[in-house]
GROMACS .gro file of C-alpha atoms in nm:
model
   70
    1MET     CA    1   0.075  -0.772  -0.977
    2LYS     CA    2   0.256  -0.807  -1.303
    3ASP     CA    3   0.350  -1.135  -1.473
    4ARG     CA    4   0.708  -1.102  -1.355
    5ASP     CA    5   0.586  -1.070  -0.995
    6TYR     CA    6   0.399  -1.399  -1.021
    7LEU     CA    7   0.706  -1.563  -1.173
    8TRP     CA    8   0.922  -1.425  -0.892
    9CYS     CA    9   0.683  -1.562  -0.627
   10LEU     CA   10   0.670  -1.904  -0.793
   11ALA     CA   11   1.048  -1.926  -0.826
   12ASN     CA   12   1.093  -1.834  -0.460
   13GLU     CA   13   0.831  -2.090  -0.353
   14VAL     CA   14   1.022  -2.362  -0.540
   15LEU     CA   15   1.349  -2.253  -0.378
   16ASP     CA   16   1.186  -2.247  -0.032
   17GLY     CA   17   1.062  -2.602  -0.085
   18GLU     CA   18   1.411  -2.718  -0.181
   19GLU     CA   19   1.555  -2.551   0.128
   20ARG     CA   20   1.299  -2.726   0.351
   21LEU     CA   21   1.399  -3.062   0.200
   22GLU     CA   22   1.771  -2.988   0.248
   23ARG     CA   23   1.717  -2.949   0.622
   24LEU     CA   24   1.587  -3.305   0.653
   25CYS     CA   25   1.804  -3.610   0.719
   26PRO     CA   26   1.839  -3.846   0.420
   27ALA     CA   27   1.579  -4.093   0.554
   28CYS     CA   28   1.318  -3.825   0.619
   29ARG     CA   29   1.394  -3.657   0.286
   30SER     CA   30   1.326  -3.979   0.093
   31ARG     CA   31   0.998  -4.028   0.283
   32ALA     CA   32   0.898  -3.667   0.215
   33LEU     CA   33   0.953  -3.719  -0.158
   34GLU     CA   34   0.731  -4.030  -0.172
   35GLU     CA   35   0.375  -4.001  -0.298
   36HIS     CA   36   0.118  -3.995  -0.018
   37CYS     CA   37  -0.257  -3.978   0.007
   38PRO     CA   38  -0.350  -3.612   0.064
   39VAL     CA   39  -0.619  -3.714   0.313
   40CYS     CA   40  -0.476  -3.988   0.537
   41GLY     CA   41  -0.105  -3.960   0.452
   42GLN     CA   42  -0.072  -4.330   0.375
   43PRO     CA   43   0.206  -4.399   0.123
   44GLY     CA   44   0.079  -4.503  -0.215
   45GLU     CA   45   0.115  -4.475  -0.588
   46LYS     CA   46   0.066  -4.156  -0.777
   47ALA     CA   47  -0.298  -4.055  -0.748
   48GLY     CA   48  -0.494  -3.914  -1.035
   49GLU     CA   49  -0.335  -4.000  -1.367
   50GLY     CA   50  -0.367  -4.360  -1.470
   51MET     CA   51  -0.633  -4.441  -1.214
   52GLU     CA   52  -0.970  -4.567  -1.331
   53ASN     CA   53  -1.291  -4.400  -1.231
   54PRO     CA   54  -1.537  -4.679  -1.142
   55SER     CA   55  -1.835  -4.461  -1.230
   56PHE     CA   56  -1.704  -4.376  -1.579
   57ASP     CA   57  -1.937  -4.508  -1.849
   58ARG     CA   58  -1.719  -4.587  -2.150
   59GLU     CA   59  -2.020  -4.675  -2.368
   60ARG     CA   60  -2.195  -4.345  -2.293
   61PHE     CA   61  -1.870  -4.157  -2.355
   62GLU     CA   62  -1.827  -4.318  -2.696
   63GLN     CA   63  -2.190  -4.238  -2.776
   64LEU     CA   64  -2.148  -3.870  -2.692
   65LYS     CA   65  -1.809  -3.850  -2.858
   66GLY     CA   66  -1.957  -3.979  -3.181
   67GLY     CA   67  -2.218  -3.703  -3.173
   68SER     CA   68  -2.514  -3.940  -3.159
   69GLY     CA   69  -2.769  -3.862  -2.892
   70THR     CA   70  -3.003  -4.094  -2.704
   0.00000   0.00000   0.00000
């Protein structure tokens, strides 16, 4: 496939998604646009960005970032 073929597929996928949303009633459309957990479907805040990783070691990160080894 050429680059333009990938672009064509992506554009049509976006349009298909918009058409699926247009078929929903206003209440269902607003629920479909809310952020949900990809596993359980429970409504929630945006996952990923802004969330803290409890196993992240800030001290170790700073150590490695500075180029000093242990």
